[in-house]
Amino acid sequence: MSYACPELWIHLSLFFTACVKHCFLPDSFMDVVITPLIKNKGGNLTDINNYRAIALSNVDTKILERLLLSKTKESVSEGDKYQFGFKAGHSTSMCTGVVKKVINYYIDKGSHVFACFVDLTKAFDRVNYWKLFNQLLRDGVDVYLVKLLAYWYVNQEVSVSWLSTRSESFHVGNGTKQGGVLSPCLFTPYLSQLIT
C-alpha cells in the first residue's frame, strides 16, 4: 500500500465511508484464516493448548481495523486506566512489580495479605459479541461503528490453514481475532466492568 498512488486512498476512503454508513462489508472481509502457532516448541506438539490461533487478514481489512481503532480509542472507559496487558507502552510485568511491592509492604508491617487472581486463559476466544457491543455503546462508541463491527463479527467465516492445507470454512459465535489490529482495543472495554 505504501507504493500505491494517492488516488487509491480517495477510493478507499469512499469505500470505507459507505461501509460504515450502510453497516455492511463485502464477503472478502468476512473470510478469516487462522494459522496455529506453537507456543512452546519443546512442549507436547499434540496438545491443543500448546498452540495459539493467529488470525490472518488481508491488507484492506487491516486498514479498516486501523481506522476503527482510532475511533474506538476515543472513548476510553474508566477501567482502561487499570488495564496493563494488550496496551501500548504497558506490560503485565509493571503490574506484577506493583503487586509485589504492596504485598511486601503489608508483610513487613506484620499484616496478612489476601489476593484474588483471575485466569484469563484464552480470553480473546471467549469474548461474547453482544456483551462487547453493548459495552462499546455504553462507552460512547458511535452506533454506526458498533453496528458495522456487529455485522462483521457475526458474519465472519473462519478456516484453519495448516502447512499447505486449508480447512472448510466454519462459523464462529464468539471471540475476537487474536492477531487482529483491533482485538486488544475491543478486549479492554469488554473487561472494563470486571476491572472497575
Short mmCIF file of C-alpha atoms in Angstrom, two decimals:
data_model
loop_
_atom_site.label_atom_id
_atom_site.label_comp_id
_atom_site.label_asym_id
_atom_site.label_seq_id
_atom_site.Cartn_x
_atom_site.Cartn_y
_atom_site.Cartn_z
CA MET A 1 0.00 0.00 0.00
CA SER A 2 2.93 2.37 0.59
CA TYR A 3 3.69 2.28 -3.14
CA ALA A 4 0.10 2.92 -4.23
CA CYS A 5 -0.93 6.11 -5.98
CA PRO A 6 -2.67 8.85 -3.90
CA GLU A 7 -5.96 8.23 -5.75
CA LEU A 8 -6.19 4.81 -4.07
CA TRP A 9 -6.64 6.49 -0.68
CA ILE A 10 -9.56 8.51 -2.06
CA HIS A 11 -11.27 5.35 -3.31
CA LEU A 12 -10.60 3.52 -0.04
CA SER A 13 -11.96 6.48 1.91
CA LEU A 14 -15.18 6.48 -0.13
CA PHE A 15 -15.46 2.70 0.18
CA PHE A 16 -14.92 2.63 3.97
CA THR A 17 -17.31 5.55 4.48
CA ALA A 18 -20.01 3.65 2.55
CA CYS A 19 -19.29 0.52 4.64
CA VAL A 20 -19.77 2.44 7.89
CA LYS A 21 -22.85 4.30 6.64
CA HIS A 22 -24.58 1.09 5.49
CA CYS A 23 -23.11 -1.17 8.24
CA PHE A 24 -22.05 -3.65 5.57
CA LEU A 25 -18.81 -5.28 4.42
CA PRO A 26 -18.10 -7.47 1.39
CA ASP A 27 -17.53 -11.20 1.81
CA SER A 28 -13.75 -10.88 1.48
CA PHE A 29 -13.69 -9.06 4.84
CA MET A 30 -15.59 -11.93 6.48
CA ASP A 31 -13.02 -14.54 5.41
CA VAL A 32 -10.67 -15.20 8.33
CA VAL A 33 -7.79 -17.64 8.00
CA ILE A 34 -6.37 -18.95 11.27
CA THR A 35 -2.82 -20.22 11.48
CA PRO A 36 -1.92 -22.19 14.61
CA LEU A 37 1.42 -21.12 16.10
CA ILE A 38 3.30 -23.29 18.58
CA LYS A 39 3.69 -21.66 22.00
CA ASN A 40 6.37 -23.99 23.34
CA LYS A 41 8.41 -25.85 20.69
CA GLY A 42 9.90 -28.08 23.39
CA GLY A 43 6.42 -28.93 24.71
CA ASN A 44 3.88 -31.52 23.62
CA LEU A 45 3.15 -30.81 19.94
CA THR A 46 -0.02 -32.94 20.07
CA ASP A 47 -1.53 -30.81 22.89
CA ILE A 48 -4.09 -28.33 21.52
CA ASN A 49 -3.27 -25.94 24.40
CA ASN A 50 0.29 -25.62 23.08
CA TYR A 51 -0.98 -23.67 20.07
CA ARG A 52 -2.11 -20.08 19.64
CA ALA A 53 -4.62 -19.41 16.85
CA ILE A 54 -3.50 -16.30 14.96
CA ALA A 55 -5.99 -14.69 12.56
CA LEU A 56 -4.55 -13.56 9.25
CA SER A 57 -6.24 -10.71 7.41
CA ASN A 58 -5.88 -9.07 4.02
CA VAL A 59 -4.43 -5.56 3.70
CA ASP A 60 -7.85 -3.89 3.22
CA THR A 61 -9.09 -5.43 6.46
CA LYS A 62 -6.03 -4.20 8.36
CA ILE A 63 -6.50 -0.67 7.03
CA LEU A 64 -10.15 -0.65 8.09
CA GLU A 65 -9.22 -2.03 11.52
CA ARG A 66 -6.63 0.74 11.97
CA LEU A 67 -9.24 3.36 11.09
CA LEU A 68 -11.76 1.83 13.51
CA LEU A 69 -9.02 1.61 16.14
CA SER A 70 -8.59 5.37 16.15
CA LYS A 71 -12.37 5.85 16.54
CA THR A 72 -12.85 3.27 19.30
CA LYS A 73 -9.85 4.56 21.28
CA GLU A 74 -11.53 7.99 21.53
CA SER A 75 -13.99 6.61 24.08
CA VAL A 76 -11.89 5.31 26.94
CA SER A 77 -13.72 3.62 29.80
CA GLU A 78 -12.93 4.20 33.47
CA GLY A 79 -11.43 0.70 33.76
CA ASP A 80 -8.92 1.34 30.97
CA LYS A 81 -6.50 3.11 33.30
CA TYR A 82 -6.20 -0.16 35.27
CA GLN A 83 -5.51 -2.26 32.15
CA PHE A 84 -1.85 -3.22 31.71
CA GLY A 85 -1.97 -6.06 29.17
CA PHE A 86 -2.66 -5.61 25.45
CA LYS A 87 -1.87 -1.89 25.68
CA ALA A 88 0.97 0.03 24.01
CA GLY A 89 3.64 1.20 26.45
CA HIS A 90 2.35 -1.10 29.20
CA SER A 91 3.01 -4.64 30.31
CA THR A 92 1.74 -7.03 32.91
CA SER A 93 5.22 -7.04 34.46
CA MET A 94 4.61 -3.40 35.51
CA CYS A 95 1.52 -4.52 37.38
CA THR A 96 3.35 -7.52 38.87
CA GLY A 97 6.00 -5.18 40.30
CA VAL A 98 3.35 -3.05 41.99
CA VAL A 99 1.61 -6.12 43.45
CA LYS A 100 4.93 -7.41 44.87
CA LYS A 101 5.67 -4.04 46.48
CA VAL A 102 2.22 -3.85 48.07
CA ILE A 103 2.43 -7.43 49.39
CA ASN A 104 5.94 -6.81 50.82
CA TYR A 105 4.78 -3.57 52.46
CA TYR A 106 1.99 -5.29 54.38
CA ILE A 107 4.08 -8.35 55.28
CA ASP A 108 6.84 -6.08 56.63
CA LYS A 109 4.19 -4.39 58.82
CA GLY A 110 3.12 -7.81 60.17
CA SER A 111 -0.22 -7.89 58.37
CA HIS A 112 -1.88 -10.66 56.38
CA VAL A 113 -2.33 -10.26 52.64
CA PHE A 114 -5.27 -11.74 50.75
CA ALA A 115 -5.33 -11.71 46.96
CA CYS A 116 -7.66 -12.83 44.23
CA PHE A 117 -6.45 -13.62 40.73
CA VAL A 118 -8.50 -14.13 37.59
CA ASP A 119 -7.27 -16.61 35.00
CA LEU A 120 -7.84 -15.11 31.56
CA THR A 121 -6.64 -18.15 29.63
CA LYS A 122 -7.91 -17.98 26.05
CA ALA A 123 -9.61 -14.70 26.95
CA PHE A 124 -9.79 -13.38 23.37
CA ASP A 125 -11.51 -16.60 22.29
CA ARG A 126 -14.24 -16.31 24.92
CA VAL A 127 -15.45 -12.75 24.32
CA ASN A 128 -19.24 -12.66 23.99
CA TYR A 129 -20.05 -10.46 20.99
CA TRP A 130 -23.26 -8.97 22.31
CA LYS A 131 -21.80 -8.08 25.71
CA LEU A 132 -18.88 -6.47 23.88
CA PHE A 133 -21.09 -4.45 21.52
CA ASN A 134 -23.32 -3.29 24.38
CA GLN A 135 -20.24 -2.18 26.33
CA LEU A 136 -18.94 -0.25 23.31
CA LEU A 137 -22.28 1.57 23.09
CA ARG A 138 -22.14 2.35 26.85
CA ASP A 139 -18.61 3.69 26.33
CA GLY A 140 -19.91 6.10 23.70
CA VAL A 141 -18.57 4.44 20.54
CA ASP A 142 -20.57 5.63 17.52
CA VAL A 143 -23.59 3.41 16.92
CA TYR A 144 -22.72 3.01 13.20
CA LEU A 145 -19.26 1.68 14.09
CA VAL A 146 -20.75 -0.76 16.58
CA LYS A 147 -23.32 -1.92 14.01
CA LEU A 148 -20.53 -2.41 11.47
CA LEU A 149 -18.48 -4.42 13.99
CA ALA A 150 -21.57 -6.49 14.84
CA TYR A 151 -22.19 -7.26 11.16
CA TRP A 152 -18.51 -8.06 10.68
CA TYR A 153 -18.13 -10.41 13.62
CA VAL A 154 -21.48 -12.17 13.32
CA ASN A 155 -20.98 -12.96 9.63
CA GLN A 156 -17.33 -13.96 9.59
CA GLU A 157 -16.34 -17.36 8.24
CA VAL A 158 -13.20 -18.97 9.62
CA SER A 159 -10.93 -21.63 8.17
CA VAL A 160 -7.70 -23.10 9.51
CA SER A 161 -4.51 -23.19 7.48
CA TRP A 162 -2.00 -25.88 8.45
CA LEU A 163 1.11 -26.47 6.36
CA SER A 164 -0.27 -26.47 2.79
CA THR A 165 -3.83 -27.46 3.68
CA ARG A 166 -6.82 -25.25 4.41
CA SER A 167 -9.95 -26.49 6.17
CA GLU A 168 -13.51 -25.84 5.10
CA SER A 169 -14.98 -22.60 6.44
CA PHE A 170 -17.00 -22.62 9.64
CA HIS A 171 -18.90 -20.05 11.68
CA VAL A 172 -17.56 -18.70 14.99
CA GLY A 173 -20.05 -17.32 17.51
CA ASN A 174 -17.72 -15.56 19.96
CA GLY A 175 -14.19 -14.25 20.42
CA THR A 176 -12.03 -11.53 18.97
CA LYS A 177 -9.38 -12.27 16.36
CA GLN A 178 -6.04 -12.93 18.01
CA GLY A 179 -3.53 -11.12 15.87
CA GLY A 180 -6.15 -8.61 14.70
CA VAL A 181 -5.24 -4.92 14.87
CA LEU A 182 -8.49 -4.04 16.64
CA SER A 183 -8.72 -7.01 19.04
CA PRO A 184 -6.78 -5.59 22.04
CA CYS A 185 -8.82 -2.38 21.84
CA LEU A 186 -12.04 -4.43 21.82
CA PHE A 187 -10.91 -6.66 24.67
CA THR A 188 -10.18 -3.78 27.05
CA PRO A 189 -13.74 -2.37 27.18
CA TYR A 190 -15.10 -5.91 27.35
CA LEU A 191 -13.10 -6.46 30.53
CA SER A 192 -13.65 -2.96 31.93
CA GLN A 193 -16.62 -3.83 34.15
CA LEU A 194 -14.65 -6.60 35.82
CA ILE A 195 -11.65 -4.31 36.32
CA THR A 196 -13.68 -1.46 37.84
#
